[in-house]
Amino acid sequence: MRLFLYSDHRRLCALATISVLLIAGCSGLRVDRSMLTRPGDWAMYGGGPSRTNVSQSVVRPPFREVWQYNAQAGISGTPLVRDSVMVVGTLLGEIQAVNIKNGRRLGYKVMEGSIVGTPALDGSKVIFAMSGVQQSVVAMDLGNGERVWIYAAGPVESAPLLYENFVYVTTLQGSLICLEKSDGKEVWKFETEEKGPPIRSSPATDGKVICFGSDDGHVYGVDRASGSLLWKTDAGASVFASPIIASDLVIVGTINGIIVALDAATGTLRWSYATGSRIYSAAAGERNVIYAGSANGVLHALDSGTGALVWKFEAKSVIGSAPLVASGLIFVGALDKKLYMLDSATGKELWQFEAEGRIRVSPVLWGDYLLVTSEDKYITALRPESIP
């Protein structure tokens, strides 16, 4: 299964990078609005710095399809939404902007490398990282499609983290880098070891510590202000998933199927839970419960304090993306083309949607728009049937 989800993905990225280099610099992006920031914006992977995949929107089924958007290129990161503008990065190196109300493209910009991780929105700027190139971290103005700054981090396949005035990025060269978000100047750089194992895990923060997993089988906690190592904990196997930080715990799954919960301040193991199958994606956390999917198609609801199983739900295929929590509901997609909606308290299935193809990207909820990415290029917008 790893070969399917990662080796094939990396070959596609390589082919996409070659194609992008032939057409880099093409521009047709101009978002003629101020991109006002409001509560409920989905501006980075996981919905916020702690990456907990929780939306404050209140929606109820059933849903109806209102439009479908074909990005005409592979998508491995989640869509972002602010001020009715949806922004998505593609494996062909495109930043695309779409009107969320009607699904029509507003414009696009082609860059030099594949955009594997989810970008991040900073006001009217989009900050993203690319794979396959050295000049890899870019801030771009969505108003005119011009680059504000660029930083040579080396290849990146994770999602940038925004917190206060800084951008944090993990790299395939084993580094965590802190940049000024205004001009891209390096503040500090932490290396797991010289040219260490790749980091595919996107960083998360509680405001004090930056946490991420590594292919070397460890989870790291780095001081957000200074970039110094606070702790390093052996997770037992490579960590591809991004951690979430909830209830003072860093929670992340490993490639051998173990979910570990670590003290955010010290890295001490609080509990672990064996899913019985590989874990490729982040969990979601709400109040006292953590929700995590695994490659055997099981969604596990765990008590965040003890790691005890609360309930589990079995999909018909691999769960390779993070679930989404919203108003007592869980939305989770699988490779069986189904998006399942569950009661968060019991795990009971309440509704399902059959997408255009396999679902390997986490759903996003902005207002009453539920965005489902399928077969790596289609984004379908659903709204409750009660909405006129």
PDB file of N, CA and C in Angstrom, residues 2 6 158 169-176 190-204 210-222 229 231-243 250-256 258 260 262 279-280:
ATOM      1  N   ARG A   2       2.012   1.190   0.629  1.00  0.00           N
ATOM      2  CA  ARG A   2       2.880   2.347   0.637  1.00  0.00           C
ATOM      3  C   ARG A   2       3.313   2.709  -0.780  1.00  0.00           C
ATOM      4  N   TYR A   6       2.634   6.418  -2.089  1.00  0.00           N
ATOM      5  CA  TYR A   6       3.782   7.298  -2.043  1.00  0.00           C
ATOM      6  C   TYR A   6       4.712   7.171  -3.241  1.00  0.00           C
ATOM      7  N   SER A 158       5.483  19.223   2.294  1.00  0.00           N
ATOM      8  CA  SER A 158       4.596  19.406   3.442  1.00  0.00           C
ATOM      9  C   SER A 158       3.913  20.760   3.340  1.00  0.00           C
ATOM     10  N   VAL A 169       8.355  25.839   7.875  1.00  0.00           N
ATOM     11  CA  VAL A 169       8.326  24.861   6.795  1.00  0.00           C
ATOM     12  C   VAL A 169       9.268  23.712   7.121  1.00  0.00           C
ATOM     13  N   THR A 170       8.814  22.471   6.889  1.00  0.00           N
ATOM     14  CA  THR A 170       9.690  21.304   6.989  1.00  0.00           C
ATOM     15  C   THR A 170      10.092  20.876   5.583  1.00  0.00           C
ATOM     16  N   THR A 171      11.296  20.300   5.444  1.00  0.00           N
ATOM     17  CA  THR A 171      11.831  20.002   4.125  1.00  0.00           C
ATOM     18  C   THR A 171      12.222  18.539   3.977  1.00  0.00           C
ATOM     19  N   LEU A 172      12.389  18.113   2.723  1.00  0.00           N
ATOM     20  CA  LEU A 172      12.851  16.754   2.446  1.00  0.00           C
ATOM     21  C   LEU A 172      14.329  16.583   2.751  1.00  0.00           C
ATOM     22  N   GLN A 173      15.008  17.660   3.106  1.00  0.00           N
ATOM     23  CA  GLN A 173      16.411  17.587   3.516  1.00  0.00           C
ATOM     24  C   GLN A 173      16.563  17.525   5.024  1.00  0.00           C
ATOM     25  N   GLY A 174      15.436  17.344   5.735  1.00  0.00           N
ATOM     26  CA  GLY A 174      15.486  17.141   7.177  1.00  0.00           C
ATOM     27  C   GLY A 174      15.559  18.397   8.009  1.00  0.00           C
ATOM     28  N   SER A 175      15.040  19.516   7.491  1.00  0.00           N
ATOM     29  CA  SER A 175      15.120  20.787   8.207  1.00  0.00           C
ATOM     30  C   SER A 175      13.748  21.333   8.563  1.00  0.00           C
ATOM     31  N   LEU A 176      13.693  22.093   9.639  1.00  0.00           N
ATOM     32  CA  LEU A 176      12.554  22.934   9.986  1.00  0.00           C
ATOM     33  C   LEU A 176      13.055  24.368   9.915  1.00  0.00           C
ATOM     34  N   PHE A 190      16.448  24.703  11.982  1.00  0.00           N
ATOM     35  CA  PHE A 190      16.752  23.527  12.805  1.00  0.00           C
ATOM     36  C   PHE A 190      16.913  22.320  11.896  1.00  0.00           C
ATOM     37  N   GLU A 191      17.973  21.556  12.097  1.00  0.00           N
ATOM     38  CA  GLU A 191      18.204  20.355  11.309  1.00  0.00           C
ATOM     39  C   GLU A 191      18.199  19.137  12.210  1.00  0.00           C
ATOM     40  N   THR A 192      17.429  18.110  11.822  1.00  0.00           N
ATOM     41  CA  THR A 192      17.389  16.886  12.625  1.00  0.00           C
ATOM     42  C   THR A 192      18.779  16.258  12.688  1.00  0.00           C
ATOM     43  N   GLU A 193      19.496  16.324  11.610  1.00  0.00           N
ATOM     44  CA  GLU A 193      20.918  15.997  11.512  1.00  0.00           C
ATOM     45  C   GLU A 193      21.355  16.496  10.139  1.00  0.00           C
ATOM     46  N   GLU A 194      22.661  16.550   9.905  1.00  0.00           N
ATOM     47  CA  GLU A 194      23.125  17.104   8.636  1.00  0.00           C
ATOM     48  C   GLU A 194      22.580  16.309   7.472  1.00  0.00           C
ATOM     49  N   LYS A 195      21.818  16.989   6.606  1.00  0.00           N
ATOM     50  CA  LYS A 195      21.157  16.340   5.483  1.00  0.00           C
ATOM     51  C   LYS A 195      20.453  15.070   5.957  1.00  0.00           C
ATOM     52  N   GLY A 196      19.641  15.252   7.001  1.00  0.00           N
ATOM     53  CA  GLY A 196      18.990  14.128   7.647  1.00  0.00           C
ATOM     54  C   GLY A 196      17.878  13.523   6.826  1.00  0.00           C
ATOM     55  N   PRO A 197      17.203  12.500   7.374  1.00  0.00           N
ATOM     56  CA  PRO A 197      16.095  11.848   6.676  1.00  0.00           C
ATOM     57  C   PRO A 197      15.010  12.856   6.318  1.00  0.00           C
ATOM     58  N   PRO A 198      14.247  12.577   5.262  1.00  0.00           N
ATOM     59  CA  PRO A 198      13.211  13.516   4.837  1.00  0.00           C
ATOM     60  C   PRO A 198      12.152  13.754   5.914  1.00  0.00           C
ATOM     61  N   ILE A 199      11.585  14.939   5.877  1.00  0.00           N
ATOM     62  CA  ILE A 199      10.428  15.266   6.709  1.00  0.00           C
ATOM     63  C   ILE A 199       9.259  15.515   5.776  1.00  0.00           C
ATOM     64  N   ARG A 200       8.247  14.659   5.837  1.00  0.00           N
ATOM     65  CA  ARG A 200       7.026  14.816   5.035  1.00  0.00           C
ATOM     66  C   ARG A 200       5.876  15.326   5.903  1.00  0.00           C
ATOM     67  N   SER A 201       6.072  15.273   7.199  1.00  0.00           N
ATOM     68  CA  SER A 201       5.083  15.675   8.177  1.00  0.00           C
ATOM     69  C   SER A 201       5.024  17.198   8.268  1.00  0.00           C
ATOM     70  N   SER A 202       3.841  17.762   8.160  1.00  0.00           N
ATOM     71  CA  SER A 202       3.682  19.217   8.268  1.00  0.00           C
ATOM     72  C   SER A 202       3.758  19.641   9.731  1.00  0.00           C
ATOM     73  N   PRO A 203       4.400  20.764  10.029  1.00  0.00           N
ATOM     74  CA  PRO A 203       4.537  21.194  11.418  1.00  0.00           C
ATOM     75  C   PRO A 203       3.231  21.706  12.004  1.00  0.00           C
ATOM     76  N   ALA A 204       3.099  21.569  13.317  1.00  0.00           N
ATOM     77  CA  ALA A 204       1.955  22.088  14.068  1.00  0.00           C
ATOM     78  C   ALA A 204       2.496  22.817  15.297  1.00  0.00           C
ATOM     79  N   ILE A 210       6.997  23.871  18.242  1.00  0.00           N
ATOM     80  CA  ILE A 210       6.685  23.414  16.886  1.00  0.00           C
ATOM     81  C   ILE A 210       6.959  21.916  16.858  1.00  0.00           C
ATOM     82  N   CYS A 211       5.957  21.141  16.437  1.00  0.00           N
ATOM     83  CA  CYS A 211       6.086  19.687  16.439  1.00  0.00           C
ATOM     84  C   CYS A 211       5.946  19.129  15.024  1.00  0.00           C
ATOM     85  N   PHE A 212       6.702  18.073  14.734  1.00  0.00           N
ATOM     86  CA  PHE A 212       6.617  17.390  13.443  1.00  0.00           C
ATOM     87  C   PHE A 212       7.202  16.004  13.585  1.00  0.00           C
ATOM     88  N   GLY A 213       6.825  15.131  12.670  1.00  0.00           N
ATOM     89  CA  GLY A 213       7.389  13.791  12.621  1.00  0.00           C
ATOM     90  C   GLY A 213       8.395  13.689  11.501  1.00  0.00           C
ATOM     91  N   SER A 214       9.188  12.616  11.516  1.00  0.00           N
ATOM     92  CA  SER A 214      10.238  12.451  10.519  1.00  0.00           C
ATOM     93  C   SER A 214      10.294  11.014  10.030  1.00  0.00           C
ATOM     94  N   ASP A 215      10.881  10.830   8.850  1.00  0.00           N
ATOM     95  CA  ASP A 215      11.121   9.487   8.338  1.00  0.00           C
ATOM     96  C   ASP A 215      12.077   8.699   9.237  1.00  0.00           C
ATOM     97  N   ASP A 216      12.815   9.398  10.116  1.00  0.00           N
ATOM     98  CA  ASP A 216      13.743   8.700  11.006  1.00  0.00           C
ATOM     99  C   ASP A 216      13.042   8.030  12.181  1.00  0.00           C
ATOM    100  N   GLY A 217      11.695   8.133  12.239  1.00  0.00           N
ATOM    101  CA  GLY A 217      10.938   7.450  13.277  1.00  0.00           C
ATOM    102  C   GLY A 217      10.775   8.230  14.560  1.00  0.00           C
ATOM    103  N   HIS A 218      11.145   9.508  14.561  1.00  0.00           N
ATOM    104  CA  HIS A 218      11.021  10.334  15.757  1.00  0.00           C
ATOM    105  C   HIS A 218       9.999  11.449  15.556  1.00  0.00           C
ATOM    106  N   VAL A 219       9.468  11.911  16.675  1.00  0.00           N
ATOM    107  CA  VAL A 219       8.659  13.123  16.709  1.00  0.00           C
ATOM    108  C   VAL A 219       9.497  14.171  17.437  1.00  0.00           C
ATOM    109  N   TYR A 220       9.546  15.379  16.863  1.00  0.00           N
ATOM    110  CA  TYR A 220      10.394  16.436  17.397  1.00  0.00           C
ATOM    111  C   TYR A 220       9.553  17.568  17.962  1.00  0.00           C
ATOM    112  N   GLY A 221      10.057  18.148  19.056  1.00  0.00           N
ATOM    113  CA  GLY A 221       9.488  19.369  19.619  1.00  0.00           C
ATOM    114  C   GLY A 221      10.557  20.441  19.635  1.00  0.00           C
ATOM    115  N   VAL A 222      10.336  21.551  18.930  1.00  0.00           N
ATOM    116  CA  VAL A 222      11.329  22.612  18.778  1.00  0.00           C
ATOM    117  C   VAL A 222      10.755  23.912  19.327  1.00  0.00           C
ATOM    118  N   LEU A 229      16.131  22.622  20.045  1.00  0.00           N
ATOM    119  CA  LEU A 229      15.432  21.367  20.309  1.00  0.00           C
ATOM    120  C   LEU A 229      14.989  21.297  21.761  1.00  0.00           C
ATOM    121  N   TRP A 231      12.692  18.574  22.727  1.00  0.00           N
ATOM    122  CA  TRP A 231      12.624  17.143  22.967  1.00  0.00           C
ATOM    123  C   TRP A 231      12.570  16.376  21.655  1.00  0.00           C
ATOM    124  N   LYS A 232      12.897  15.102  21.735  1.00  0.00           N
ATOM    125  CA  LYS A 232      12.895  14.203  20.582  1.00  0.00           C
ATOM    126  C   LYS A 232      12.461  12.845  21.096  1.00  0.00           C
ATOM    127  N   THR A 233      11.347  12.312  20.566  1.00  0.00           N
ATOM    128  CA  THR A 233      10.767  11.076  21.077  1.00  0.00           C
ATOM    129  C   THR A 233      10.701  10.022  19.975  1.00  0.00           C
ATOM    130  N   ASP A 234      11.165   8.833  20.286  1.00  0.00           N
ATOM    131  CA  ASP A 234      11.130   7.715  19.342  1.00  0.00           C
ATOM    132  C   ASP A 234       9.689   7.205  19.230  1.00  0.00           C
ATOM    133  N   ALA A 235       9.126   7.280  18.022  1.00  0.00           N
ATOM    134  CA  ALA A 235       7.750   6.811  17.802  1.00  0.00           C
ATOM    135  C   ALA A 235       7.702   5.373  17.325  1.00  0.00           C
ATOM    136  N   GLY A 236       8.846   4.769  17.048  1.00  0.00           N
ATOM    137  CA  GLY A 236       8.886   3.353  16.684  1.00  0.00           C
ATOM    138  C   GLY A 236       8.872   3.066  15.203  1.00  0.00           C
ATOM    139  N   ALA A 237       8.527   4.051  14.377  1.00  0.00           N
ATOM    140  CA  ALA A 237       8.482   3.870  12.924  1.00  0.00           C
ATOM    141  C   ALA A 237       8.382   5.240  12.275  1.00  0.00           C
ATOM    142  N   SER A 238       8.610   5.295  10.965  1.00  0.00           N
ATOM    143  CA  SER A 238       8.544   6.566  10.246  1.00  0.00           C
ATOM    144  C   SER A 238       7.198   7.245  10.435  1.00  0.00           C
ATOM    145  N   VAL A 239       7.239   8.564  10.505  1.00  0.00           N
ATOM    146  CA  VAL A 239       6.031   9.358  10.691  1.00  0.00           C
ATOM    147  C   VAL A 239       5.833  10.221   9.449  1.00  0.00           C
ATOM    148  N   PHE A 240       4.874   9.824   8.611  1.00  0.00           N
ATOM    149  CA  PHE A 240       4.512  10.610   7.430  1.00  0.00           C
ATOM    150  C   PHE A 240       3.398  11.602   7.757  1.00  0.00           C
ATOM    151  N   ALA A 241       2.551  11.255   8.707  1.00  0.00           N
ATOM    152  CA  ALA A 241       1.386  12.075   9.046  1.00  0.00           C
ATOM    153  C   ALA A 241       1.811  13.348   9.755  1.00  0.00           C
ATOM    154  N   SER A 242       0.955  14.345   9.680  1.00  0.00           N
ATOM    155  CA  SER A 242       1.164  15.581  10.427  1.00  0.00           C
ATOM    156  C   SER A 242       0.563  15.432  11.814  1.00  0.00           C
ATOM    157  N   PRO A 243       1.235  15.923  12.847  1.00  0.00           N
ATOM    158  CA  PRO A 243       0.664  15.846  14.189  1.00  0.00           C
ATOM    159  C   PRO A 243      -0.451  16.863  14.381  1.00  0.00           C
ATOM    160  N   VAL A 250       0.532  16.167  21.854  1.00  0.00           N
ATOM    161  CA  VAL A 250       0.892  16.033  20.448  1.00  0.00           C
ATOM    162  C   VAL A 250       0.493  14.628  20.027  1.00  0.00           C
ATOM    163  N   ILE A 251      -0.417  14.518  19.067  1.00  0.00           N
ATOM    164  CA  ILE A 251      -0.976  13.224  18.687  1.00  0.00           C
ATOM    165  C   ILE A 251      -0.701  12.982  17.220  1.00  0.00           C
ATOM    166  N   VAL A 252      -0.082  11.823  16.924  1.00  0.00           N
ATOM    167  CA  VAL A 252       0.282  11.525  15.540  1.00  0.00           C
ATOM    168  C   VAL A 252       0.386  10.019  15.351  1.00  0.00           C
ATOM    169  N   GLY A 253       0.093   9.565  14.135  1.00  0.00           N
ATOM    170  CA  GLY A 253       0.178   8.150  13.806  1.00  0.00           C
ATOM    171  C   GLY A 253       1.444   7.842  13.035  1.00  0.00           C
ATOM    172  N   THR A 254       1.879   6.591  13.091  1.00  0.00           N
ATOM    173  CA  THR A 254       3.104   6.155  12.429  1.00  0.00           C
ATOM    174  C   THR A 254       2.781   5.177  11.310  1.00  0.00           C
ATOM    175  N   ILE A 255       3.802   4.880  10.515  1.00  0.00           N
ATOM    176  CA  ILE A 255       3.619   3.996   9.382  1.00  0.00           C
ATOM    177  C   ILE A 255       3.392   2.546   9.818  1.00  0.00           C
ATOM    178  N   ASN A 256       3.710   2.218  11.067  1.00  0.00           N
ATOM    179  CA  ASN A 256       3.404   0.866  11.557  1.00  0.00           C
ATOM    180  C   ASN A 256       2.071   0.800  12.294  1.00  0.00           C
ATOM    181  N   ILE A 258       0.714   2.761  14.773  1.00  0.00           N
ATOM    182  CA  ILE A 258       0.598   3.143  16.181  1.00  0.00           C
ATOM    183  C   ILE A 258       0.313   4.642  16.294  1.00  0.00           C
ATOM    184  N   VAL A 260       0.520   7.712  18.755  1.00  0.00           N
ATOM    185  CA  VAL A 260       1.170   8.075  20.008  1.00  0.00           C
ATOM    186  C   VAL A 260       0.662   9.440  20.455  1.00  0.00           C
ATOM    187  N   LEU A 262       1.873  12.424  22.991  1.00  0.00           N
ATOM    188  CA  LEU A 262       3.038  12.898  23.722  1.00  0.00           C
ATOM    189  C   LEU A 262       2.717  14.196  24.441  1.00  0.00           C
ATOM    190  N   ILE A 279      -0.790   4.303   9.033  1.00  0.00           N
ATOM    191  CA  ILE A 279      -1.439   5.612   9.153  1.00  0.00           C
ATOM    192  C   ILE A 279      -0.667   6.598   8.289  1.00  0.00           C
ATOM    193  N   TYR A 280      -1.376   7.222   7.360  1.00  0.00           N
ATOM    194  CA  TYR A 280      -0.752   8.143   6.427  1.00  0.00           C
ATOM    195  C   TYR A 280      -1.104   9.605   6.684  1.00  0.00           C
TER     196      TYR A 280
END
